[in-house]
Each structure stands twice: as structure tokens, then as C-alpha cells.
Coordinates of C-alpha atoms in Angstrom, one line a residue:
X211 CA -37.6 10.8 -59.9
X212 CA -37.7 14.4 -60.7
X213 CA -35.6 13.9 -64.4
X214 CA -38.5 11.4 -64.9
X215 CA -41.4 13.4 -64.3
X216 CA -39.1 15.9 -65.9
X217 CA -39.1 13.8 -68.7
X218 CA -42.6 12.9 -68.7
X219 CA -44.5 16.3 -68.7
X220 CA -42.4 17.8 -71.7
X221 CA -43.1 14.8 -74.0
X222 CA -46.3 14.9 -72.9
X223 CA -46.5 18.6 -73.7
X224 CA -44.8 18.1 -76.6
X225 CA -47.2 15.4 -77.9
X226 CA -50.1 17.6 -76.8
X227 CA -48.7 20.7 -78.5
X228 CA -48.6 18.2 -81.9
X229 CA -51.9 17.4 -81.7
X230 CA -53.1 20.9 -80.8
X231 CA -51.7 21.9 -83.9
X232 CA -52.8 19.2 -86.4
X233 CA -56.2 19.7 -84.4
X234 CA -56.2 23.3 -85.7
X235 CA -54.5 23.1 -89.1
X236 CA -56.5 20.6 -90.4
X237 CA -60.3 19.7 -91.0
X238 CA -62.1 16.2 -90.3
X239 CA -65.5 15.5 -91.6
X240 CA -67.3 12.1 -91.3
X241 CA -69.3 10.2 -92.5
X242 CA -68.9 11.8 -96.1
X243 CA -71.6 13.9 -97.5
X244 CA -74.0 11.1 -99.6
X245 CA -74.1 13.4 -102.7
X246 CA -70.1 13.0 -102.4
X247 CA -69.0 12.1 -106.0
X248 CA -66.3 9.2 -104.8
X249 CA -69.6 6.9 -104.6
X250 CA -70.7 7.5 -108.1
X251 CA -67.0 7.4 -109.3
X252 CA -65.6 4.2 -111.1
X253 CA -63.5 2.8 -108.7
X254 CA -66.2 3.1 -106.2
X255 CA -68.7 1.3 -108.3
X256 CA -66.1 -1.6 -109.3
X257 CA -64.7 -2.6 -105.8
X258 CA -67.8 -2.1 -103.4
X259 CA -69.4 -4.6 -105.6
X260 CA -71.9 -5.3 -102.5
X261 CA -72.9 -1.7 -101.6
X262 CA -71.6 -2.5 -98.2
X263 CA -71.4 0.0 -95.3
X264 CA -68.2 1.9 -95.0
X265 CA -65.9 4.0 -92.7
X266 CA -65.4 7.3 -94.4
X267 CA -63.7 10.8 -93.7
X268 CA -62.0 13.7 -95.5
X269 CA -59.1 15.5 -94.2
X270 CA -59.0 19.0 -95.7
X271 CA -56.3 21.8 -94.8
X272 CA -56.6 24.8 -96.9
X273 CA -53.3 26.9 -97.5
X274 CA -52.9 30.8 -99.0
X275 CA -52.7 30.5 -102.7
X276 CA -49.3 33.1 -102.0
X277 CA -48.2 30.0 -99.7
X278 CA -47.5 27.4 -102.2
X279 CA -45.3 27.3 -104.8
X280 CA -45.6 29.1 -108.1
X281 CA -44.8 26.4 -110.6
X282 CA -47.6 24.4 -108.8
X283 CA -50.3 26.3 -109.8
X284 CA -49.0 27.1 -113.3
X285 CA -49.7 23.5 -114.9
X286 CA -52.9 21.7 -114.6
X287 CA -52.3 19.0 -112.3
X288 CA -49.4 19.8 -110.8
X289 CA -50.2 20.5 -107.2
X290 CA -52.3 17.3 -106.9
X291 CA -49.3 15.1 -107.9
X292 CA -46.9 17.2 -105.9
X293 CA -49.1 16.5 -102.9
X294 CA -49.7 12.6 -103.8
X295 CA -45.7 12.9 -104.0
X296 CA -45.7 14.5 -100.6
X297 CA -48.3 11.8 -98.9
X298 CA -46.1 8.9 -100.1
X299 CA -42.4 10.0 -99.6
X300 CA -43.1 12.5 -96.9
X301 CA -42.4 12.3 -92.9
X302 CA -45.8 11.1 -91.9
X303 CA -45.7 7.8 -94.2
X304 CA -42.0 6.6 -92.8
X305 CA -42.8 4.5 -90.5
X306 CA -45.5 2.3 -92.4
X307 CA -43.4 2.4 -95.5
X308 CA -40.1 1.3 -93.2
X309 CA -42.8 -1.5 -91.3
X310 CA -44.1 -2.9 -94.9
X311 CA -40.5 -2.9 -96.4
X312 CA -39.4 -5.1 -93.9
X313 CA -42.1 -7.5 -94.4
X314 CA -43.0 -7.5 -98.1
X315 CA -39.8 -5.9 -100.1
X316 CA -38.8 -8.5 -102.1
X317 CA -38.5 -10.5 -105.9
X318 CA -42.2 -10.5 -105.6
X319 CA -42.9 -6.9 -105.4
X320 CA -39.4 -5.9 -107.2
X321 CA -41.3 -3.9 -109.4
X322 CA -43.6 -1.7 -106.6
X323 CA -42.0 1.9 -105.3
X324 CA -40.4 1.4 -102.3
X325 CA -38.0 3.9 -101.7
X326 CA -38.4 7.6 -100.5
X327 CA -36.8 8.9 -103.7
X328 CA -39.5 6.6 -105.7
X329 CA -42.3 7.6 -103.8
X330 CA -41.3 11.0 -104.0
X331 CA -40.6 11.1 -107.8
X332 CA -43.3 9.1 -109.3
X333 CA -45.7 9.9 -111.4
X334 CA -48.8 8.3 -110.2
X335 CA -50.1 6.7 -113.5
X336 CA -52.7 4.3 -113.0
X337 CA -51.4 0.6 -112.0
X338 CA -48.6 2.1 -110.6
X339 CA -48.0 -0.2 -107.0
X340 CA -46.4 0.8 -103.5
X341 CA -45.1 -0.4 -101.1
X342 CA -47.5 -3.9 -101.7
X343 CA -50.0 -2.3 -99.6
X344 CA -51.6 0.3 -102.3
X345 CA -52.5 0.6 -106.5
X346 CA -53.4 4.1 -108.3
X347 CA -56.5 3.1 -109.7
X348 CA -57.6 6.5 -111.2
X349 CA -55.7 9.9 -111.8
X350 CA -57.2 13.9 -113.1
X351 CA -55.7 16.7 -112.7
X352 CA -57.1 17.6 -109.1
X353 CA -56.7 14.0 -107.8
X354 CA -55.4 11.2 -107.5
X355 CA -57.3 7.6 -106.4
X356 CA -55.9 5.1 -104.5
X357 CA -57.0 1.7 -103.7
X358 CA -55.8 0.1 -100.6
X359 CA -56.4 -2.0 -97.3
X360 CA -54.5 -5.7 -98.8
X361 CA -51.9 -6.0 -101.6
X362 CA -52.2 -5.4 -105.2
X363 CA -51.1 -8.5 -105.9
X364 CA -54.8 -9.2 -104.9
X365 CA -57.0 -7.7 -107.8
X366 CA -59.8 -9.5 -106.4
X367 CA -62.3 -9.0 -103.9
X368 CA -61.1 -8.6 -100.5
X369 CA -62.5 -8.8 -96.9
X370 CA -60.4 -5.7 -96.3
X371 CA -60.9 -2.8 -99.2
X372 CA -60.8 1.0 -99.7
X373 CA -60.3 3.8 -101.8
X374 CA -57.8 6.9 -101.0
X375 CA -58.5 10.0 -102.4
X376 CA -55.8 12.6 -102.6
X377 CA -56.9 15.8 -104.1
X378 CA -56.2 19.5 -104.5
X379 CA -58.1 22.2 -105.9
X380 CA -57.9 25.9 -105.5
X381 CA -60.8 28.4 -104.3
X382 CA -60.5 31.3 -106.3
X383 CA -63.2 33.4 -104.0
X384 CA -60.7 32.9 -100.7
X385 CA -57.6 32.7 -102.8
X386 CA -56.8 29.2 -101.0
X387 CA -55.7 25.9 -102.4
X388 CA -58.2 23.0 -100.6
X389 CA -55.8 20.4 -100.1
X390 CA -57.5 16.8 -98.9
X391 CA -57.3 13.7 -98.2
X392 CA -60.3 10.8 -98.7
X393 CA -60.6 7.7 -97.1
X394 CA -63.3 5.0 -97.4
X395 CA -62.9 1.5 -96.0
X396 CA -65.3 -1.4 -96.9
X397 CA -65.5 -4.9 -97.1
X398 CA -65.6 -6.1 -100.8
X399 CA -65.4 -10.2 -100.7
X400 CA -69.1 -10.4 -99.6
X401 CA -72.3 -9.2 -98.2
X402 CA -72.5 -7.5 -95.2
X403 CA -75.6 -6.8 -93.4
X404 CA -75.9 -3.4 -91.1
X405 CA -74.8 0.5 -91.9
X406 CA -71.5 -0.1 -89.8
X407 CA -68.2 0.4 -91.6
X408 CA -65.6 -2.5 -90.9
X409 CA -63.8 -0.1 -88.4
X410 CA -64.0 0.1 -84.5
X411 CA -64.8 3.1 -83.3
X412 CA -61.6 3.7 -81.5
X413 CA -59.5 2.2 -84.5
X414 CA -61.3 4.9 -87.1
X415 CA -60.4 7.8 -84.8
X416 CA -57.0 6.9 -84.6
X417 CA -57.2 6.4 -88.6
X418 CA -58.2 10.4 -88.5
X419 CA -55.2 11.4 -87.0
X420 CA -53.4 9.6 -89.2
X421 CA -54.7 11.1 -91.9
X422 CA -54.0 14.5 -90.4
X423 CA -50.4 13.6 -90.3
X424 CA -50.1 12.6 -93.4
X425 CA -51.8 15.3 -95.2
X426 CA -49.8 17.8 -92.6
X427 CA -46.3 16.4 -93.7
X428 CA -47.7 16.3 -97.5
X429 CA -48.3 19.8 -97.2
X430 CA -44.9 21.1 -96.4
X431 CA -43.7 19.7 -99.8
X432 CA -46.2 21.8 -101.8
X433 CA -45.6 25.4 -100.0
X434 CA -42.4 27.7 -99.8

């Protein structure tokens, strides 16, 4: 019983420790600011074809500009695709890209990025597909827009839609690249009455962490 507890107490330490960093490390604001330019932008405008309610947050986490990696901030555009990179074929997306391989890799989707090296090699152009569950819809040089929530074989409207916005920027008064990660969810195959997003409450908090993973992980692949 003692190895158990043991056992117990240092993952749950451990797990605590995790989240006590990614707690600190990383910013989560929500809903999104209603001046916010993602609901004026294209992609926006095209897929929320109702105006429906949505669940929204940014995860920010800003980083020393002597922390990342010279070549990145030397060519326009370069540290937004090198995070987008690190999002997609870094730690924190493994186990949903291992989950949706094993249920959608196929003839079908032959022609989607699947593989870490893919995901972490790509350049992001718009229509480029991954992993059946996401489509790069828009692309500048300080982000990079993604639509989600079904598959891109689906260019229709959907019950279950969203945009991802991956984006980095750099604050010349603190000397600090703003590194982020966007997230709005809505229902786009009809009207919905109310100012709820499509999210449970409990669902959207766990999406937050998420997020904070995945822009954590993405992070290590842009700094030295």
C-alpha cells in the first residue's frame, strides 16, 4: 500500500507541478475582446454565416526577444510559421494526431499531412489539409488561420466549426515576441438562438489547457 500511495502522490505532484507551470507561463483570456479583428476577418465572415454565438479564447505566452532564435526574427514571417510548425508536429499535438491517424489515415486523405516530419516541415499555404481534422484557410506574415472542428473534406457548413488562429508578433517596447494561440468554436449549419457558444462549460476549460499545451510545446521549437 505504501508503493501505491507512493506512487500516487508523486504523479499527482508531478501533474500539479505541470499545470502550475503552464498556469504561469501562459496567458488565457476569454471571451475575446469584441473589437478583436478575427470577427471582421474573412474567414470569420465566410464560415459564421449565421452570426451565431461562440466559445472563444487566446492563449498568449510572451518570450525575451534574446530567447528565440536569430534567423526567426530576421525574415518577415518566419517565427509565425516556425510556431504553426511547432503547434502541429510538436509534443502537445501527438496524441490527437496518433488518435485521428488511426481513424482517418487513408486513400481518402492520402494527400493531408500526417506525419510529424510533414507537420513539422510544411509550409502552411492556404488549402493545405491535416490530419482530416483541420484546412489553412488564411496565411500573413504574423499568422496563420486555421479552420477546424469536422473534416476538410467538408467545405460546407457544419454543426461543428471554428477558426484557429496561430500568431506571433514581437513588442519592441518590452523587447518580447507575443506568441498566441486563437480559438473560436461555432455552429455554422444553422441558426442558433442564445449568446452561448456550442461548448460546455467544463468541456471549454479543458479546451484552455489544451491550448496551453500546445502553444507551450510550440514554443520550445522557436527559442534556443
Amino acid at each position: 500500500m505504501g508503493i501505491i500511495k507512493k506512487t500516487f502522490y508523486t504523479g499527482f505532484l508531478t501533474g500539479a507541478s505541470v499545470l502550475g507551470y503552464l498556469g504561469a507561463t501562459t496567458t488565457v483570456d476569454s471571451p475575446l475582446r469584441r473589437d478583436d479583428p478575427l470577427f471582421t476577418s474573412k474567414s470569420f465572415v465566410k464560415h459564421n454565416v449565421y452570426r451565431n454565438a461562440s466559445t472563444q479564447d487566446i492563449c498568449t505566452k510572451r518570450i525575451p526577444l534574446d530567447k528565440i532564435k536569430p534567423e526567426l526574427l530576421q525574415k518577415e514571417g518566419a517565427l509565425a510559421l516556425e510556431l504553426c510548425r511547432g503547434v502541429w508536429g510538436g509534443l502537445g499535438y501527438r496524441f490527437q494526431r496518433s488518435y485521428l491517424a488511426r481513424k482517418y489515415q487513408g486513400p481518402a486523405t492520402a494527400g493531408q499531412l500526417w506525419t510529424v516530419d510533414q507537420l513539422s516541415q510544411s509550409e502552411y499555404e492556404p488549402g493545405t489539409q491535416l490530419t482530416d481534422h483541420f484546412e489553412v484557410v488564411e496565411k500573413t506574415p504574423t499568422e496563420i488561420v486555421v479552420r477546424c472542428g469536422d473534416t476538410p473534406r467538408n467545405q460546407g457548413n457544419r454543426a461543428s466549426d471554428g477558426l484557429f488562429v496561430i500568431s506571433a508578433t514581437i513588442d519592441e517596447k518590452h523587447g518580447e515576441a507575443v506568441l498566441g494561440v486563437k480559438s473560436c468554436f461555432f455552429n455554422s449549419e444553422k441558426k442558433v438562438e442564445g449568446i452561448q457558444g456550442p461548448m460546455p462549460g467544463f468541456i471549454e476549460e479543458l479546451h484552455r489547457w489544451y491550448s496551453r499545451v500546445l502553444l507551450t510545446s510550440a514554443a520550445w521549437r522557436v527559442t534556443r
